[in-house]
């Protein structure tokens, strides 16, 4: 499933040997289970199962999936705050379990949302403290904090308390915090969660800068548009399993390829006719409601024409969401999803 | 900047925005007044210095123990604990630096208690051995930080460790000679009190405020420092083990 060679942005190239030694992130058959103590008796919940993934140095890699897919669990393992149950993960060749301290020197972690900062301190004080955790000397730390504040557009508010910041400003500070240790690998966990569209656009520009600096970025998101805008490749993950890894363009094409037609007042016979049309990949019919999944733009037109010809006027079309595309992909590629 | 100093400064900055941390300045004068009233009522003016020493140690220990637990709880609730753990910085160093900051702030409660004795009761206490007192105060603040850091590991493991925290306040004051010198307590209590730095600190403070020469001050200060260092090492070891455990179980962010 993996594609090697130049990405569409030309930023990342994999060596001819597949880049096994040079990869910034190597995840092999990774699994993580949790003991679920809710309810009667203890059970096991599988958060990740058999995940294998490689991210090249300098690549911006998107980890796409719905909430609860396992994206954050993978980030936690890569940032050494959680140990895997099975398999292994390496960052810049360092094992996240056995060489966790060395891994932590090389990574920067950025959360989304309001949490993860000291609200009663100023932006500058936050960066001083976080920088000290990376062992930066005082002069170096202060200079870097100023640079980062400038870079994320917070220089004017550097001395304001963080709990007076808007969500977008906090997110920019999050990114500055993640970069204060000058990491070679940056892990962005839902970084634009709750951001307004303008702030999200600014954030994308910052991610592009990280790529230009040659940093490796792993970005988790459930927003396909965001992934398409900033990532070189994306991996789709659902229910703890990796469904596919593709160039961003390829996944974007997949998304735009499928369409859904929903109609009311449809008889069973008419539903069968629709199901028989070329390019219709799935049909669900309950009572008088029809839901048809199409794979080609021409198929949608055919379905609409048939329905209109039979006097069905309560019709709507929509793009499937990411989860539905996953299902298409799973069906097409014959992968099992539990 | 060393992480230890950064953590210390960080906590001092936080303290300026955290009136809750500073509540000890409200309670120390009240404790001083109560203890002095008891001493006056019993016609034991010779115990005036005891009434100044006890609120100082009680205030400092309450601050140190409070911050040891709350800093983990706060880090969890504001979502910073995981980010801290994901940095190469040692959490034990951050914890001890932050506790030391409040312990040092707590030193000022002695001045407060001293003023209450003088202004409120007309008992101006002389300080015949200021160097010993200053050194003992510093060693005690460090020992407070080292020993209280043990609590932090309990809070990482059990967010409900506040019960343990509460049991380590008043019983310790009583058993470690903070209120009454260890030598005045039953013999069976003394060995227990002697392994806790508080008893050594309390004796040193009282001796520094007494006209008589302080016997073996350097050695006694060294004991306070060593007991504090032992506390820190135990705390750091426990914290490392607890962090390994929560990483394995995936309970780091559980509240």
Coordinates of C-alpha atoms in Angstrom, one line a residue:
Chain A
X1 CA 0.0 0.0 0.0
X2 CA 2.9 2.4 0.6
X3 CA 4.2 4.5 -2.2
X4 CA 7.8 5.5 -2.3
X5 CA 9.4 8.3 -4.2
X6 CA 8.8 12.0 -4.4
X7 CA 5.6 13.2 -2.8
X8 CA 3.3 15.6 -4.7
X9 CA 5.0 18.4 -2.8
X10 CA 8.4 17.2 -3.7
X11 CA 9.5 17.5 -0.1
X12 CA 10.2 13.9 0.8
X13 CA 11.9 11.1 -1.1
X14 CA 12.4 7.6 0.1
X15 CA 15.6 5.8 -0.6
X16 CA 15.5 3.0 -3.1
X17 CA 15.8 0.4 -0.4
X18 CA 12.4 1.5 1.0
X19 CA 14.0 3.7 3.6
X20 CA 13.8 1.1 6.4
X21 CA 16.9 2.5 8.2
X22 CA 16.3 6.1 7.3
X23 CA 12.7 6.4 8.3
X24 CA 11.9 8.9 11.0
X25 CA 9.1 6.8 12.4
X26 CA 8.9 3.0 12.1
X27 CA 5.9 1.2 13.6
X28 CA 5.8 -2.5 13.3
X29 CA 2.8 -4.7 14.2
X30 CA 2.0 -2.4 17.0
X31 CA -0.9 -3.3 19.4
X32 CA -2.3 -1.8 22.5
X33 CA -5.0 -3.1 24.7
X34 CA -6.6 -1.6 27.9
X35 CA -8.3 -3.3 30.7
X36 CA -11.9 -2.1 30.9
X37 CA -13.1 -2.2 34.5
X38 CA -16.4 -0.7 33.7
X39 CA -19.4 -2.8 34.3
X40 CA -19.2 -6.3 35.8
X41 CA -15.9 -8.0 35.6
X42 CA -12.8 -6.9 33.7
X43 CA -12.6 -7.1 29.9
X44 CA -10.1 -6.0 27.4
X45 CA -10.5 -3.2 25.0
X46 CA -8.3 -3.1 21.9
X47 CA -7.2 0.4 21.0
X48 CA -4.6 -0.6 18.4
X49 CA -4.1 -3.9 16.5
X50 CA -1.3 -4.9 14.2
X51 CA -0.4 -1.3 13.1
X52 CA 2.6 -1.0 10.8
X53 CA 3.6 2.3 9.4
X54 CA 6.7 4.1 8.2
X55 CA 7.1 7.9 7.9
X56 CA 10.1 9.2 6.0
X57 CA 12.3 12.1 7.3
X58 CA 10.8 15.4 6.4
X59 CA 7.4 14.0 5.5
X60 CA 4.2 15.4 6.8
X61 CA 2.1 12.4 7.4
X62 CA -1.6 12.5 8.3
X63 CA -3.2 10.0 10.5
X64 CA -6.9 10.1 9.6
X65 CA -9.7 8.5 11.4
X66 CA -12.9 9.1 13.3
X67 CA -13.0 9.7 17.1
X68 CA -11.9 6.6 18.9
X69 CA -10.1 5.2 15.9
X70 CA -6.8 4.9 17.8
X71 CA -4.9 7.9 16.5
X72 CA -4.2 9.4 19.9
X73 CA -3.2 6.1 21.3
X74 CA -0.6 5.8 18.6
X75 CA 0.6 9.3 19.3
X76 CA 0.9 8.5 23.0
X77 CA 3.0 5.5 22.2
X78 CA 5.3 7.4 19.9
X79 CA 5.7 10.2 22.5
X80 CA 6.5 7.5 25.2
X81 CA 3.6 8.3 27.5
X82 CA 2.1 4.9 26.8
X83 CA 3.8 1.6 26.3
X84 CA 2.6 -0.7 23.5
X85 CA 1.2 -4.1 24.4
X86 CA 2.7 -5.8 21.4
X87 CA 5.0 -4.9 18.5
X88 CA 7.5 -2.1 18.4
X89 CA 7.8 1.6 17.5
X90 CA 11.0 3.5 16.7
X91 CA 11.5 7.2 16.3
X92 CA 14.7 8.2 14.6
X93 CA 15.9 4.7 15.1
X94 CA 15.3 4.8 18.9
X95 CA 12.9 2.3 20.5
X96 CA 10.1 4.1 22.3
X97 CA 10.1 1.6 25.1
X98 CA 13.7 0.9 25.7
X99 CA 15.2 4.3 24.8
X100 CA 12.3 6.5 25.8
X101 CA 14.4 9.3 27.3
X102 CA 16.4 9.6 24.1
X103 CA 13.2 9.6 22.1
X104 CA 11.8 12.4 24.2
X105 CA 14.8 14.6 23.3
X106 CA 13.9 14.3 19.6
X107 CA 10.2 14.8 19.6
X108 CA 7.8 17.7 20.1
X109 CA 4.2 17.0 21.1
X110 CA 1.4 19.4 20.3
X111 CA -2.2 18.8 21.5
X112 CA -5.3 20.4 20.2
X113 CA -7.9 22.3 22.3
X114 CA -7.6 24.5 25.4
X115 CA -5.6 22.1 27.6
X116 CA -1.9 21.5 28.0
X117 CA -0.7 25.0 28.9
X118 CA -0.2 26.9 32.2
X119 CA -3.1 29.4 32.1
X120 CA -1.9 31.5 35.0
X121 CA 1.4 32.1 33.4
X122 CA 2.2 34.3 30.4
X123 CA 3.0 32.9 27.0
X124 CA 6.7 33.7 27.5
X125 CA 6.8 32.1 31.0
X126 CA 5.2 29.0 29.5
X127 CA 7.9 28.7 26.9
X128 CA 10.7 29.3 29.4
X129 CA 9.4 26.5 31.6
X130 CA 8.8 24.1 28.7
X131 CA 12.2 24.9 27.2
X132 CA 13.9 24.2 30.5
X133 CA 12.6 20.7 30.3
X134 CA 14.7 20.2 27.2
X135 CA 17.8 21.4 29.1
X136 CA 18.2 24.6 27.2
X137 CA 20.6 27.2 28.7
X138 CA 19.1 30.4 30.0
X139 CA 20.3 32.6 27.1
X140 CA 19.5 30.1 24.5
X141 CA 16.1 29.5 26.0
X142 CA 15.2 33.1 26.1
X143 CA 16.3 33.7 22.5
X144 CA 14.4 30.7 21.3
X145 CA 11.2 31.7 23.2
X146 CA 11.3 35.1 21.5
X147 CA 11.8 33.6 18.1
X148 CA 9.0 31.2 18.5
X149 CA 6.6 33.9 19.9
X150 CA 7.4 36.0 16.9
X151 CA 7.0 33.1 14.6
X152 CA 3.5 32.1 15.9
X153 CA 2.4 35.7 16.0
X154 CA 2.2 36.0 19.7
X155 CA 5.1 38.5 20.3
X156 CA 2.6 41.3 21.1
X157 CA 0.9 39.1 23.7
X158 CA 4.0 37.4 25.1
X159 CA 3.4 38.8 28.6
X160 CA -0.4 38.3 28.8
X161 CA -1.8 35.4 30.9
X162 CA -2.5 32.4 28.7
X163 CA -6.0 32.0 30.2
X164 CA -7.0 35.3 28.5
X165 CA -6.1 33.9 25.1
X166 CA -8.5 32.8 22.4
X167 CA -8.5 29.2 21.4
X168 CA -6.6 30.0 18.2
X169 CA -3.9 31.9 20.2
X170 CA -3.6 29.0 22.6
X171 CA -3.2 26.6 19.7
X172 CA -0.4 28.8 18.3
X173 CA 1.3 28.7 21.7
X174 CA 0.9 24.9 21.8
X175 CA 2.8 24.8 18.5
X176 CA 5.5 27.0 19.9
X177 CA 5.7 24.8 23.0
X178 CA 6.1 21.8 20.8
X179 CA 8.9 23.4 18.9
X180 CA 10.8 24.8 21.9
X181 CA 13.1 21.8 22.1
X182 CA 13.9 22.1 18.4
X183 CA 12.5 18.6 17.7
X184 CA 13.2 16.7 14.5
X185 CA 9.9 14.9 14.8
X186 CA 6.8 16.8 15.6
X187 CA 3.6 15.0 16.6
X188 CA 0.4 17.1 16.2
X189 CA -2.6 15.5 17.9
X190 CA -5.8 17.1 16.5
X191 CA -4.0 20.4 16.4
X192 CA -6.9 22.4 14.9
X193 CA -9.6 21.0 17.2
X194 CA -12.0 23.9 17.9
X195 CA -10.0 26.4 15.8
X196 CA -11.9 29.0 13.7
X197 CA -11.3 28.7 10.0
X198 CA -8.9 31.6 9.8
X199 CA -6.7 30.2 12.6
X200 CA -6.8 26.8 11.0
X201 CA -5.5 28.3 7.7
X202 CA -2.7 30.0 9.6
X203 CA -1.9 26.7 11.3
X204 CA -1.6 25.0 7.9
X205 CA 0.9 27.6 6.9
X206 CA 3.0 26.8 10.0
X207 CA 2.9 23.1 9.2
X208 CA 4.2 23.9 5.7
X209 CA 7.1 25.8 7.3
X210 CA 7.9 22.8 9.4
X211 CA 8.1 20.7 6.3
X212 CA 10.4 23.3 4.7
X213 CA 12.7 23.0 7.7
X214 CA 13.0 19.3 7.1
X215 CA 11.1 18.3 10.2
X216 CA 9.0 15.1 10.2
X217 CA 5.4 15.8 11.1
X218 CA 2.8 13.2 12.2
X219 CA -0.6 14.9 12.2
X220 CA -3.7 13.3 13.5
X221 CA -7.0 14.6 12.4
X222 CA -10.5 13.6 11.5
X223 CA -10.7 16.4 9.0
X224 CA -10.0 15.2 5.4
X225 CA -9.7 18.7 4.1
X226 CA -7.0 19.5 6.6
X227 CA -5.1 16.4 5.8
X228 CA -5.4 17.1 2.1
X229 CA -4.1 20.6 2.6
X230 CA -0.9 19.8 4.6
X231 CA 0.0 16.2 4.3
X232 CA 2.3 14.4 1.9
X233 CA 0.7 11.0 2.7
X234 CA -2.1 9.9 4.9
X235 CA -2.9 6.7 6.7
X236 CA -6.5 5.9 7.4
X237 CA -7.1 4.2 10.7
X238 CA -10.3 2.9 12.2
X239 CA -11.1 0.8 15.3
X240 CA -7.4 0.4 16.0
X241 CA -6.5 -0.9 12.5
X242 CA -4.6 0.7 9.8
X243 CA -6.7 0.5 6.6
X244 CA -4.4 2.1 4.1
X245 CA -1.5 4.5 3.6
X246 CA -1.7 6.6 0.4
X247 CA -0.6 9.8 -1.2
X248 CA -2.9 12.5 -0.1
X249 CA -4.1 13.1 -3.6
X250 CA -5.1 9.5 -4.0
X251 CA -7.3 9.6 -0.9
X252 CA -8.8 12.9 -2.0
X253 CA -9.7 11.3 -5.3
X254 CA -11.3 8.4 -3.5
X255 CA -13.4 10.8 -1.4
X256 CA -14.7 12.7 -4.4
X257 CA -15.3 9.5 -6.4
X258 CA -18.1 8.2 -4.2
X259 CA -21.5 9.8 -3.8
X260 CA -24.7 8.8 -2.1
X261 CA -28.3 9.3 -3.4
X262 CA -31.1 9.2 -0.8
X263 CA -34.7 9.1 -2.0
X264 CA -38.2 8.6 -0.4
X265 CA -41.3 7.1 -2.0
X266 CA -39.3 4.3 -3.7
X267 CA -40.8 0.9 -4.3
X268 CA -38.9 -2.3 -3.9
X269 CA -39.0 -2.9 -7.6
X270 CA -37.6 0.5 -8.4
X271 CA -34.9 -0.1 -5.8
X272 CA -33.9 -3.2 -7.6
X273 CA -33.7 -1.3 -10.9
X274 CA -31.4 1.3 -9.3
X275 CA -29.2 -1.4 -7.8
X276 CA -28.7 -2.9 -11.3
X277 CA -27.4 0.4 -12.8
X278 CA -23.7 0.5 -13.7
X279 CA -21.6 2.2 -11.1
X280 CA -24.0 1.7 -8.2
X281 CA -22.0 -0.2 -5.6
X282 CA -24.5 -0.5 -2.8
X283 CA -28.3 -0.1 -2.3
X284 CA -30.2 -0.1 1.0
X285 CA -34.0 -0.1 0.9
X286 CA -36.1 0.2 4.0
X287 CA -39.9 1.0 3.9
X288 CA -40.0 3.5 1.0
X289 CA -36.5 4.9 1.6
X290 CA -33.7 4.2 -0.8
X291 CA -30.0 4.8 -0.2
X292 CA -27.7 4.2 -3.1
X293 CA -23.9 4.5 -3.1
X294 CA -22.4 5.3 -6.4
X295 CA -18.8 5.0 -7.5
X296 CA -18.8 7.1 -10.7
X297 CA -20.3 10.6 -11.4
X298 CA -22.2 9.2 -14.3
X299 CA -23.8 6.6 -12.1
X300 CA -25.3 9.3 -9.9
X301 CA -26.8 11.0 -13.0
X302 CA -28.3 7.6 -14.1
X303 CA -29.8 7.0 -10.6
X304 CA -31.3 10.5 -10.6
X305 CA -32.7 10.0 -14.1
X306 CA -34.3 6.7 -13.2
X307 CA -35.9 8.1 -10.0
X308 CA -37.2 11.2 -11.8
X309 CA -38.6 9.1 -14.6
X310 CA -40.7 7.2 -12.0
X311 CA -42.0 10.4 -10.4
X312 CA -39.8 10.3 -7.3
X313 CA -39.0 13.9 -6.3
X314 CA -37.8 13.7 -2.7
X315 CA -34.2 13.1 -3.6
X316 CA -30.9 14.3 -2.2
X317 CA -27.3 13.6 -2.9
X318 CA -24.3 13.9 -0.7
X319 CA -20.6 12.9 -0.4
X320 CA -20.0 10.1 2.0
X321 CA -18.1 10.9 5.1
X322 CA -14.7 9.5 5.8
X323 CA -16.0 6.5 7.7
X324 CA -18.1 5.5 4.7
X325 CA -15.1 5.9 2.4
X326 CA -13.3 3.6 4.8
X327 CA -16.0 1.0 4.2
X328 CA -15.7 1.3 0.5
X329 CA -12.0 0.9 0.8
X330 CA -12.3 -2.1 3.0
X331 CA -14.7 -3.7 0.6
X332 CA -12.5 -2.9 -2.4
X333 CA -9.3 -4.1 -0.8
X334 CA -10.8 -7.1 1.0
X335 CA -9.5 -6.1 4.4
X336 CA -11.2 -7.2 7.5
X337 CA -12.4 -4.6 10.0
X338 CA -13.4 -5.7 13.4
Chain B
X1 CA 18.6 27.1 32.7
X2 CA 18.7 24.1 35.0
X3 CA 15.3 22.4 35.2
X4 CA 15.4 22.6 39.0
X5 CA 15.8 26.3 39.0
X6 CA 13.3 26.7 36.3
X7 CA 10.8 24.7 38.3
X8 CA 11.5 26.8 41.4
X9 CA 11.0 30.0 39.6
X10 CA 7.9 28.6 37.8
X11 CA 6.3 27.9 41.1
X12 CA 7.2 31.3 42.6
X13 CA 5.5 32.9 39.6
X14 CA 2.5 30.6 40.0
X15 CA 2.3 31.4 43.7
X16 CA 1.8 35.1 42.9
X17 CA -1.3 34.2 41.0
X18 CA -2.5 31.5 43.5
X19 CA -3.9 33.0 46.7
X20 CA -4.8 29.5 47.8
X21 CA -1.1 28.6 48.1
X22 CA -0.6 31.6 50.4
X23 CA -3.3 30.7 52.9
X24 CA -0.7 29.6 55.4
X25 CA 0.0 33.3 56.1
X26 CA -3.5 33.6 57.4
X27 CA -3.3 30.5 59.6
X28 CA 0.2 30.8 61.0
X29 CA -0.6 34.0 63.1
X30 CA -3.7 32.3 64.4
X31 CA -1.8 29.1 65.5
X32 CA 0.8 31.4 67.1
X33 CA -1.8 33.2 69.0
X34 CA -3.4 30.0 70.3
X35 CA -0.1 28.5 71.4
X36 CA 1.0 31.7 73.1
X37 CA -2.3 32.0 74.9
X38 CA -1.9 28.5 76.2
X39 CA 1.7 29.2 77.3
X40 CA 0.6 32.5 79.0
X41 CA -2.3 30.8 80.7
X42 CA 0.0 28.1 82.1
X43 CA 2.4 30.8 83.1
X44 CA 5.1 29.2 81.0
X45 CA 6.6 32.2 79.2
X46 CA 9.7 30.0 78.7
X47 CA 7.8 28.2 76.0
X48 CA 7.3 31.4 73.9
X49 CA 9.9 30.3 71.3
X50 CA 8.1 26.9 71.1
X51 CA 4.9 28.8 70.1
X52 CA 6.8 30.5 67.3
X53 CA 8.6 27.4 66.0
X54 CA 5.6 25.2 65.8
X55 CA 3.4 27.4 63.5
X56 CA 6.5 27.9 61.3
X57 CA 7.0 24.2 60.8
X58 CA 3.3 23.5 60.5
X59 CA 2.8 26.2 57.9
X60 CA 5.8 25.1 55.8
X61 CA 4.9 21.4 56.0
X62 CA 1.3 22.1 55.1
X63 CA 2.5 24.1 52.1
X64 CA 5.0 21.5 51.0
X65 CA 2.6 18.6 51.4
X66 CA -0.3 20.5 49.8
X67 CA 1.7 21.5 46.7
X68 CA 3.2 18.0 46.4
X69 CA -0.3 16.5 45.9
X70 CA -1.9 19.4 44.1
X71 CA 0.7 19.9 41.5
X72 CA 0.1 16.4 40.1
X73 CA -3.7 16.9 40.4
X74 CA -3.5 20.3 38.7
X75 CA -1.1 19.0 36.0
X76 CA -3.6 16.3 35.3
X77 CA -6.7 18.5 35.2
X78 CA -5.1 21.1 33.0
X79 CA -3.7 18.5 30.6
X80 CA -0.1 19.3 31.1
X81 CA 1.0 16.1 32.9
X82 CA 1.2 14.1 29.7
X83 CA 3.1 16.9 27.9
X84 CA 5.6 17.1 30.8
X85 CA 6.1 13.3 30.7
X86 CA 6.7 13.5 27.0
X87 CA 9.7 15.8 27.5
X88 CA 13.2 14.7 28.5
X89 CA 12.9 16.6 31.8
X90 CA 12.7 14.5 35.0
X91 CA 9.4 14.9 36.8
X92 CA 11.1 14.3 40.1
X93 CA 13.3 17.3 39.6
X94 CA 10.3 19.5 38.6
X95 CA 8.4 18.3 41.6
X96 CA 11.2 19.0 44.2
X97 CA 11.9 22.4 42.6
X98 CA 8.3 23.4 42.8
X99 CA 7.9 22.2 46.4
X100 CA 11.1 23.9 47.5
X101 CA 9.7 27.2 46.2
X102 CA 6.7 27.1 48.5
X103 CA 8.8 25.8 51.4
X104 CA 11.0 28.8 51.0
X105 CA 8.0 31.0 50.9
X106 CA 6.8 29.3 54.1
X107 CA 10.0 30.4 55.9
X108 CA 8.5 33.8 56.1
X109 CA 5.8 32.5 58.5
X110 CA 8.5 32.5 61.2
X111 CA 8.8 36.2 60.9
X112 CA 5.1 36.5 61.0
X113 CA 4.9 34.3 64.1
X114 CA 7.7 36.3 65.7
X115 CA 5.8 39.6 65.1
X116 CA 2.6 38.1 66.6
X117 CA 4.5 37.2 69.7
X118 CA 6.0 40.6 70.0
X119 CA 3.2 42.8 68.9
X120 CA 0.3 40.7 70.2
X121 CA 1.8 39.4 73.5
X122 CA 4.7 41.8 74.1
X123 CA 7.1 38.8 73.9
X124 CA 9.9 39.9 71.6
X125 CA 12.0 36.9 71.1
X126 CA 15.8 37.3 70.7
X127 CA 17.7 35.3 68.1
X128 CA 21.0 34.5 69.8
X129 CA 22.2 32.2 67.0
X130 CA 21.1 33.8 63.7
X131 CA 23.5 31.8 61.6
X132 CA 22.4 28.5 63.0
X133 CA 18.7 29.6 62.6
X134 CA 19.3 30.7 58.9
X135 CA 21.1 27.5 58.0
X136 CA 18.5 25.4 59.8
X137 CA 15.7 27.1 58.0
X138 CA 17.3 26.5 54.6
X139 CA 18.1 22.9 55.4
X140 CA 14.6 22.4 56.7
X141 CA 13.0 23.9 53.5
X142 CA 15.1 21.6 51.4
X143 CA 14.2 18.6 53.5
X144 CA 10.5 19.5 53.3
X145 CA 10.8 19.5 49.5
X146 CA 12.6 16.2 49.4
X147 CA 10.3 14.4 51.8
X148 CA 7.1 15.9 50.4
X149 CA 8.0 14.8 46.9
X150 CA 7.2 11.2 48.0
X151 CA 3.6 12.3 48.0
X152 CA 3.7 13.3 44.3
X153 CA 4.3 9.7 43.3
X154 CA 1.3 8.6 45.3
X155 CA -0.8 11.2 43.5
X156 CA 0.3 10.0 40.1
X157 CA -0.7 6.5 41.1
X158 CA -3.9 7.3 43.0
X159 CA -5.7 10.6 42.3
X160 CA -7.5 10.0 45.6
X161 CA -4.3 10.1 47.7
X162 CA -5.6 13.2 49.5
X163 CA -6.6 10.9 52.5
X164 CA -2.9 9.9 52.8
X165 CA -1.9 13.5 52.5
X166 CA -4.3 14.5 55.4
X167 CA -3.0 11.8 57.7
X168 CA 0.6 13.1 57.2
X169 CA -0.2 16.5 58.8
X170 CA -1.3 16.6 62.4
X171 CA -0.1 13.2 63.5
X172 CA 3.4 14.1 62.2
X173 CA 3.3 17.4 64.1
X174 CA 2.6 15.6 67.3
X175 CA 4.9 12.6 66.8
X176 CA 7.9 14.6 65.5
X177 CA 8.2 17.1 68.3
X178 CA 6.9 20.0 66.3
X179 CA 4.6 21.1 69.2
X180 CA 6.3 19.5 72.1
X181 CA 10.0 18.5 72.0
X182 CA 10.6 14.8 71.3
X183 CA 12.4 14.5 74.6
X184 CA 9.1 15.2 76.4
X185 CA 7.1 12.6 74.5
X186 CA 6.8 8.9 75.5
X187 CA 10.0 6.9 74.9
X188 CA 8.3 4.6 72.4
X189 CA 7.5 7.6 70.1
X190 CA 11.0 8.9 70.0
X191 CA 12.6 6.5 67.6
X192 CA 9.8 7.1 65.1
X193 CA 10.2 10.9 65.5
X194 CA 13.9 10.7 65.0
X195 CA 13.8 9.3 61.5
X196 CA 11.7 12.3 60.4
X197 CA 13.6 15.5 59.7
X198 CA 10.9 17.6 61.4
X199 CA 12.0 16.5 64.8
X200 CA 15.6 17.6 64.1
X201 CA 14.5 20.9 62.6
X202 CA 12.2 21.7 65.5
X203 CA 15.0 21.1 68.0
X204 CA 17.4 23.2 66.0
X205 CA 15.0 26.1 65.7
X206 CA 14.3 26.0 69.4
X207 CA 18.0 25.8 70.2
X208 CA 18.8 28.7 67.9
X209 CA 16.3 30.9 69.8
X210 CA 17.7 29.8 73.2
X211 CA 20.5 31.7 74.9
X212 CA 22.4 28.5 75.6
X213 CA 25.1 27.5 73.1
X214 CA 23.8 25.1 70.3
X215 CA 25.5 21.8 70.6
X216 CA 26.8 20.3 67.3
X217 CA 24.9 22.6 65.0
X218 CA 26.6 21.5 61.8
X219 CA 26.1 17.9 62.5
X220 CA 22.4 18.4 63.3
X221 CA 21.9 20.5 60.2
X222 CA 23.6 17.8 58.2
X223 CA 21.1 15.3 59.6
X224 CA 18.2 17.4 58.5
X225 CA 19.7 17.7 55.0
X226 CA 20.5 14.0 54.8
X227 CA 17.0 13.0 55.8
X228 CA 15.7 15.4 53.2
X229 CA 18.0 14.0 50.6
X230 CA 16.8 10.5 51.5
X231 CA 13.2 11.6 51.1
X232 CA 14.1 13.0 47.7
X233 CA 15.8 9.8 46.6
X234 CA 12.9 7.7 47.8
X235 CA 10.5 10.1 46.0
X236 CA 12.4 10.0 42.8
X237 CA 12.6 6.2 42.8
X238 CA 8.9 5.9 43.6
X239 CA 8.0 8.4 40.9
X240 CA 10.1 6.6 38.3
X241 CA 8.5 3.3 39.2
X242 CA 5.0 4.8 39.3
X243 CA 5.5 6.4 35.9
X244 CA 6.7 3.1 34.4
X245 CA 3.5 1.5 35.8
X246 CA 1.1 4.2 34.5
X247 CA 2.8 4.1 31.1
X248 CA 2.2 0.3 31.1
X249 CA -1.3 0.5 32.3
X250 CA -2.3 3.6 30.4
X251 CA -3.6 5.4 33.4
X252 CA -1.4 8.5 33.3
X253 CA -4.3 10.9 32.6
X254 CA -6.8 9.1 34.8
X255 CA -8.4 11.5 37.4

